[in-house]
Short mmCIF file of C-alpha atoms and ligand atoms in Angstrom, two decimals:
data_model
loop_
_atom_site.label_atom_id
_atom_site.label_comp_id
_atom_site.label_asym_id
_atom_site.label_seq_id
_atom_site.Cartn_x
_atom_site.Cartn_y
_atom_site.Cartn_z
CA MET A 119 7.23 -24.54 -2.20
CA GLU A 120 10.69 -23.07 -2.49
CA ILE A 121 13.65 -24.48 -0.57
CA ILE A 122 16.80 -22.44 -0.12
CA VAL A 123 19.78 -23.90 1.68
CA LYS A 124 22.43 -21.67 3.26
CA ASP A 125 25.79 -22.70 4.66
CA THR A 126 25.54 -20.79 7.94
CA VAL A 127 22.93 -19.49 10.37
CA GLU A 128 24.10 -15.98 9.57
CA GLU A 129 23.43 -16.44 5.86
CA MET A 130 20.04 -17.99 6.64
CA SER A 131 19.14 -14.99 8.82
CA LYS A 132 20.31 -12.45 6.25
CA ALA A 133 18.35 -14.14 3.45
CA ALA A 134 15.22 -14.03 5.61
CA ALA A 135 15.83 -10.38 6.52
CA ARG A 136 16.13 -9.49 2.83
CA MET A 137 12.72 -11.09 2.23
CA VAL A 138 11.15 -9.16 5.12
CA ALA A 139 12.75 -5.90 3.95
CA ARG A 140 11.48 -6.55 0.43
CA ALA A 141 7.95 -7.06 1.80
CA ILE A 142 8.12 -3.79 3.77
CA ASN A 143 9.61 -1.82 0.89
CA ALA A 144 6.93 -3.13 -1.50
CA LYS A 145 4.16 -2.38 1.02
CA PRO A 146 5.18 0.03 3.80
CA ASN A 147 2.08 -0.91 5.83
CA ALA A 148 2.80 -4.64 5.55
CA VAL A 149 1.35 -6.98 8.18
CA LEU A 150 4.03 -9.32 9.49
CA GLY A 151 3.53 -12.52 11.45
CA LEU A 152 6.44 -13.01 13.84
CA ALA A 153 7.94 -15.93 15.71
CA THR A 154 10.05 -16.24 18.86
CA GLY A 155 12.68 -18.81 19.86
CA SER A 156 16.37 -19.06 19.09
CA THR A 157 15.93 -19.51 15.32
CA PRO A 158 14.74 -15.98 14.34
CA LEU A 159 17.22 -14.14 16.61
CA GLY A 160 19.68 -13.48 13.76
CA LEU A 161 16.83 -12.32 11.53
CA TYR A 162 15.78 -9.73 14.12
CA GLN A 163 19.39 -8.58 14.59
CA GLU A 164 19.69 -8.07 10.84
CA LEU A 165 16.38 -6.18 10.66
CA VAL A 166 17.56 -3.89 13.47
CA ARG A 167 20.82 -3.29 11.57
CA MET A 168 18.88 -2.54 8.37
CA HIS A 169 16.66 -0.10 10.29
CA LYS A 170 19.65 1.72 11.83
CA GLU A 171 22.02 1.68 8.85
CA GLU A 172 19.78 1.51 5.82
CA GLY A 173 16.65 3.28 7.04
CA LEU A 174 14.33 0.24 6.86
CA ASP A 175 11.12 1.88 8.02
CA PHE A 176 8.75 0.11 10.42
CA GLY A 177 6.64 3.24 10.86
CA GLN A 178 3.53 1.76 9.22
CA VAL A 179 4.21 -1.94 9.81
CA THR A 180 1.77 -4.03 11.85
CA THR A 181 2.82 -7.26 13.57
CA PHE A 182 1.10 -10.31 15.00
CA ASN A 183 3.09 -12.78 17.07
CA LEU A 184 2.33 -16.46 16.91
CA ASP A 185 2.10 -17.37 20.57
CA GLU A 186 2.69 -16.67 24.26
CA TYR A 187 2.93 -18.67 27.47
CA VAL A 188 -0.12 -18.61 29.69
CA GLY A 189 0.47 -17.15 33.13
CA LEU A 190 3.76 -15.32 32.56
CA PRO A 191 3.58 -11.56 33.12
CA ASN A 192 4.70 -9.53 30.08
CA LYS A 193 7.82 -8.44 31.94
CA HIS A 194 8.94 -12.01 32.74
CA PRO A 195 12.25 -12.61 30.91
CA GLN A 196 10.87 -15.84 29.40
CA SER A 197 7.66 -14.26 28.13
CA TYR A 198 7.42 -13.71 24.41
CA HIS A 199 6.34 -10.12 25.06
CA TYR A 200 9.72 -9.57 26.70
CA PHE A 201 11.58 -11.45 23.96
CA MET A 202 10.03 -9.38 21.17
CA HIS A 203 10.57 -6.10 22.98
CA GLU A 204 14.22 -6.86 23.74
CA ASN A 205 15.15 -8.39 20.38
CA LEU A 206 13.20 -6.26 17.93
CA PHE A 207 10.57 -3.78 18.94
CA LYS A 208 12.62 -1.49 21.21
CA HIS A 209 15.24 -1.08 18.46
CA VAL A 210 12.96 -0.11 15.55
CA ASN A 211 10.34 2.58 14.89
CA ILE A 212 7.22 0.40 14.99
CA PRO A 213 4.28 2.20 16.65
CA LYS A 214 3.30 0.48 19.88
CA GLN A 215 -0.34 0.25 18.86
CA ASN A 216 0.63 -1.76 15.75
CA ILE A 217 2.14 -4.59 17.82
CA HIS A 218 -0.03 -7.62 18.64
CA ILE A 219 1.10 -10.50 20.83
CA PRO A 220 -1.29 -13.07 22.29
CA SER A 221 -1.99 -12.29 25.93
CA GLY A 222 -0.83 -14.79 28.52
CA THR A 223 -2.54 -12.85 31.29
CA THR A 224 -6.03 -12.06 30.06
CA ASP A 225 -8.92 -13.07 32.31
CA ASN A 226 -10.98 -14.22 29.32
CA TYR A 227 -9.00 -16.39 26.92
CA GLU A 228 -11.95 -17.30 24.77
CA ALA A 229 -12.81 -13.67 24.09
CA PHE A 230 -9.16 -12.76 23.58
CA CYS A 231 -8.60 -15.54 21.03
CA ALA A 232 -11.70 -14.50 19.07
CA TRP A 233 -10.53 -10.85 19.17
CA TYR A 234 -7.02 -11.82 17.96
CA GLU A 235 -8.46 -13.64 14.95
CA ARG A 236 -10.77 -10.70 14.21
CA ARG A 237 -7.95 -8.20 14.58
CA ILE A 238 -5.81 -10.04 12.00
CA VAL A 239 -8.67 -9.78 9.51
CA GLU A 240 -9.34 -6.10 10.38
CA CYS A 241 -5.68 -5.32 9.65
CA GLY A 242 -6.00 -6.90 6.21
CA GLY A 243 -4.55 -10.33 6.95
CA ILE A 244 -0.93 -11.36 7.37
CA ASP A 245 1.23 -10.57 4.34
CA LEU A 246 4.34 -12.44 5.46
CA GLN A 247 4.49 -14.99 8.26
CA ILE A 248 7.84 -16.02 9.77
CA LEU A 249 7.95 -19.48 11.34
CA GLY A 250 10.43 -21.67 13.18
CA ILE A 251 9.85 -25.39 13.65
CA GLY A 252 9.99 -27.52 16.79
CA GLY A 253 11.99 -30.73 17.00
CA ASP A 254 8.60 -32.52 16.94
CA GLY A 255 7.55 -30.65 13.79
CA HIS A 256 5.31 -28.11 15.51
CA ILE A 257 4.69 -24.60 14.14
CA ALA A 258 3.85 -21.99 16.77
CA PHE A 259 2.62 -24.07 19.73
CA ASN A 260 0.57 -26.39 17.55
CA GLU A 261 1.81 -29.59 19.11
CA PRO A 262 1.43 -32.98 17.40
CA THR A 263 -2.24 -33.89 16.74
CA SER A 264 -3.34 -30.24 16.68
CA SER A 265 -6.12 -29.86 14.14
CA LEU A 266 -4.81 -28.62 10.82
CA GLY A 267 -7.84 -26.32 10.76
CA SER A 268 -7.22 -24.95 14.26
CA ARG A 269 -7.54 -21.26 15.13
CA THR A 270 -6.06 -19.14 17.92
CA ARG A 271 -6.68 -20.97 21.20
CA ILE A 272 -5.18 -22.36 24.39
CA LYS A 273 -2.95 -25.40 23.89
CA THR A 274 -1.71 -27.78 26.55
CA LEU A 275 2.00 -28.13 25.86
CA ALA A 276 3.52 -31.54 25.18
CA ARG A 277 5.66 -33.00 27.98
CA GLN A 278 8.65 -32.79 25.65
CA THR A 279 8.14 -29.04 25.12
CA ILE A 280 7.74 -28.46 28.87
CA ASP A 281 10.92 -30.45 29.57
CA ASP A 282 12.81 -28.59 26.81
CA ASN A 283 11.75 -25.27 28.36
CA ALA A 284 12.59 -26.20 31.94
CA ARG A 285 16.19 -25.02 31.58
CA PHE A 286 15.01 -21.42 31.19
CA PHE A 287 13.19 -21.34 34.55
CA ASP A 288 14.45 -21.30 38.15
CA THR A 289 11.97 -23.86 39.45
CA PRO A 290 9.93 -26.60 37.72
CA GLU A 291 6.70 -25.01 39.07
CA GLU A 292 7.36 -21.90 37.00
CA VAL A 293 7.47 -23.74 33.65
CA PRO A 294 4.24 -22.95 31.81
CA ILE A 295 1.98 -25.89 30.93
CA TYR A 296 -0.34 -23.93 28.64
CA ALA A 297 0.21 -21.55 25.78
CA ILE A 298 -2.03 -19.32 23.69
CA THR A 299 -1.21 -19.87 20.04
CA MET A 300 -2.38 -19.08 16.54
CA GLY A 301 -3.81 -22.21 14.98
CA VAL A 302 -2.54 -24.06 11.93
CA GLY A 303 -5.58 -22.75 10.07
CA THR A 304 -4.72 -19.18 11.11
CA ILE A 305 -1.15 -19.58 9.87
CA LEU A 306 -2.24 -21.08 6.55
CA GLU A 307 -4.17 -17.87 5.77
CA ALA A 308 -0.98 -15.78 5.61
CA ARG A 309 -0.26 -14.72 2.03
CA LYS A 310 3.37 -15.77 2.17
CA ILE A 311 5.18 -17.95 4.70
CA ILE A 312 8.90 -18.28 5.40
CA LEU A 313 10.01 -21.12 7.65
CA LEU A 314 13.52 -21.01 9.09
CA ALA A 315 15.42 -23.93 10.60
CA ASN A 316 18.98 -24.50 11.66
CA GLY A 317 20.95 -27.27 13.31
CA LYS A 318 21.03 -31.04 13.08
CA SER A 319 18.32 -31.32 15.77
CA LYS A 320 15.79 -29.96 13.24
CA ALA A 321 16.76 -32.24 10.33
CA GLY A 322 14.18 -34.93 11.24
CA ALA A 323 11.36 -32.40 11.57
CA ILE A 324 12.34 -30.77 8.28
CA ILE A 325 12.30 -34.00 6.28
CA ALA A 326 8.95 -34.95 7.82
CA ALA A 327 7.47 -31.52 7.09
CA ILE A 328 8.68 -31.23 3.49
CA GLU A 329 8.84 -34.79 2.20
CA GLY A 330 6.51 -36.68 4.51
CA PRO A 331 2.73 -36.95 4.36
CA VAL A 332 0.47 -34.11 5.49
CA THR A 333 -0.37 -35.11 9.04
CA SER A 334 -1.40 -33.50 12.31
CA GLN A 335 1.48 -35.44 13.88
CA ILE A 336 3.81 -32.93 12.21
CA THR A 337 1.86 -29.69 12.08
CA ALA A 338 4.49 -28.06 9.80
CA SER A 339 3.53 -30.62 7.13
CA ALA A 340 0.28 -28.64 6.68
CA LEU A 341 2.40 -26.02 4.90
CA GLN A 342 2.41 -28.40 1.91
CA LEU A 343 -1.14 -27.14 1.35
CA HIS A 344 -0.06 -23.50 1.12
CA ARG A 345 0.67 -21.92 -2.25
CA ASP A 346 3.57 -19.68 -1.24
CA VAL A 347 5.96 -21.17 1.30
CA MET A 348 9.68 -20.62 1.34
CA TYR A 349 11.95 -22.72 3.52
CA ILE A 350 15.27 -21.05 4.29
CA LEU A 351 17.38 -23.77 5.86
CA GLU A 352 20.86 -23.87 7.26
CA ARG A 353 22.76 -26.81 5.75
CA GLU A 354 22.62 -29.10 8.80
CA ALA A 355 18.85 -28.75 9.11
CA ALA A 356 18.52 -29.61 5.40
CA SER A 357 20.99 -32.50 5.55
CA GLU A 358 18.48 -35.36 5.62
CA LEU A 359 16.27 -34.19 2.75
CA ALA A 360 16.12 -36.98 0.15
CA MET A 361 15.55 -34.57 -2.75
CA LEU A 362 18.08 -31.91 -1.81
CA ASP A 363 19.80 -32.10 -5.22
CA TYR A 364 16.48 -31.40 -6.91
CA TYR A 365 15.81 -28.34 -4.72
CA GLN A 366 19.24 -26.98 -5.55
CA TRP A 367 18.71 -27.71 -9.25
CA ILE A 368 15.47 -25.72 -9.12
CA GLN A 369 17.29 -22.78 -7.53
CA GLU A 370 19.88 -22.87 -10.33
CA LYS A 371 17.40 -23.23 -13.17
CA MET A 372 14.51 -21.06 -11.96
CA PRO A 373 15.98 -17.69 -13.02
CA ASP A 374 15.85 -18.83 -16.68
CA ALA A 375 12.36 -20.33 -16.52
CA PRO A 376 10.00 -18.91 -19.19
P1 PGA B 454 13.71 -22.67 18.46
O1 PGA B 454 12.18 -23.04 18.62
O2 PGA B 454 13.78 -21.61 17.41
O3 PGA B 454 14.13 -22.15 19.80
O4 PGA B 454 14.42 -23.91 18.05
C1 PGA B 454 11.41 -23.28 17.48
C2 PGA B 454 10.04 -23.83 17.87
O5 PGA B 454 9.95 -24.60 18.83
O6 PGA B 454 9.07 -23.49 17.20
#
């Protein structure tokens, strides 16, 4: 596990974008796992800038998004289809057929979830997975007590998540109660994982995920079992880590390691 702390959200986003660009440059047909939410917004802005100004080429890239609300049409401004289109896909040269986002409108969720898992394998598996983290320590919509071996499936959202989301909807009836989400087990199969977090509100989840026990109460803690995870944290989100000095020491000393 590698932990990198940045002073600002902008620096966090740029560091993550450099990692994504490196993955694409090393393997032009890289398979990326993508996240939504406020955290990766700066990352997507930077990738769009790199595409426009530096020629970062998405022409052979394939993507799989983590999750989607059940019941929201793709064109709904709160759907993750809409989010991804507006914030990344419409600005870069990724072929439409290479984009995968869980469907929130399929009439057969079971079949769709099985297909999504199969499709990831058919595309060669996820090379680099981007994650955010919820205030309750969730990754994707794997709410507390989700099985750490879970696969893509329907999840009933926690009350807290529903309440947090309510501000984005006109009426309480519109707030989705279910989501379709990659499982913790699906995420753990990515070859490399980068988790981003910013803000004081994430500090508790970050300490639990990195320094606490592996537990389904904090699904991000399952990342402790993965061999190649990088946390890129803005300073406030990292502020409660007990071993912060050690992580910084590692960053200083690693370049000279034999
Ligand atoms: P946020 O959401 O980036 O909007 O904070 C992260 C999450 O809940 O996974």
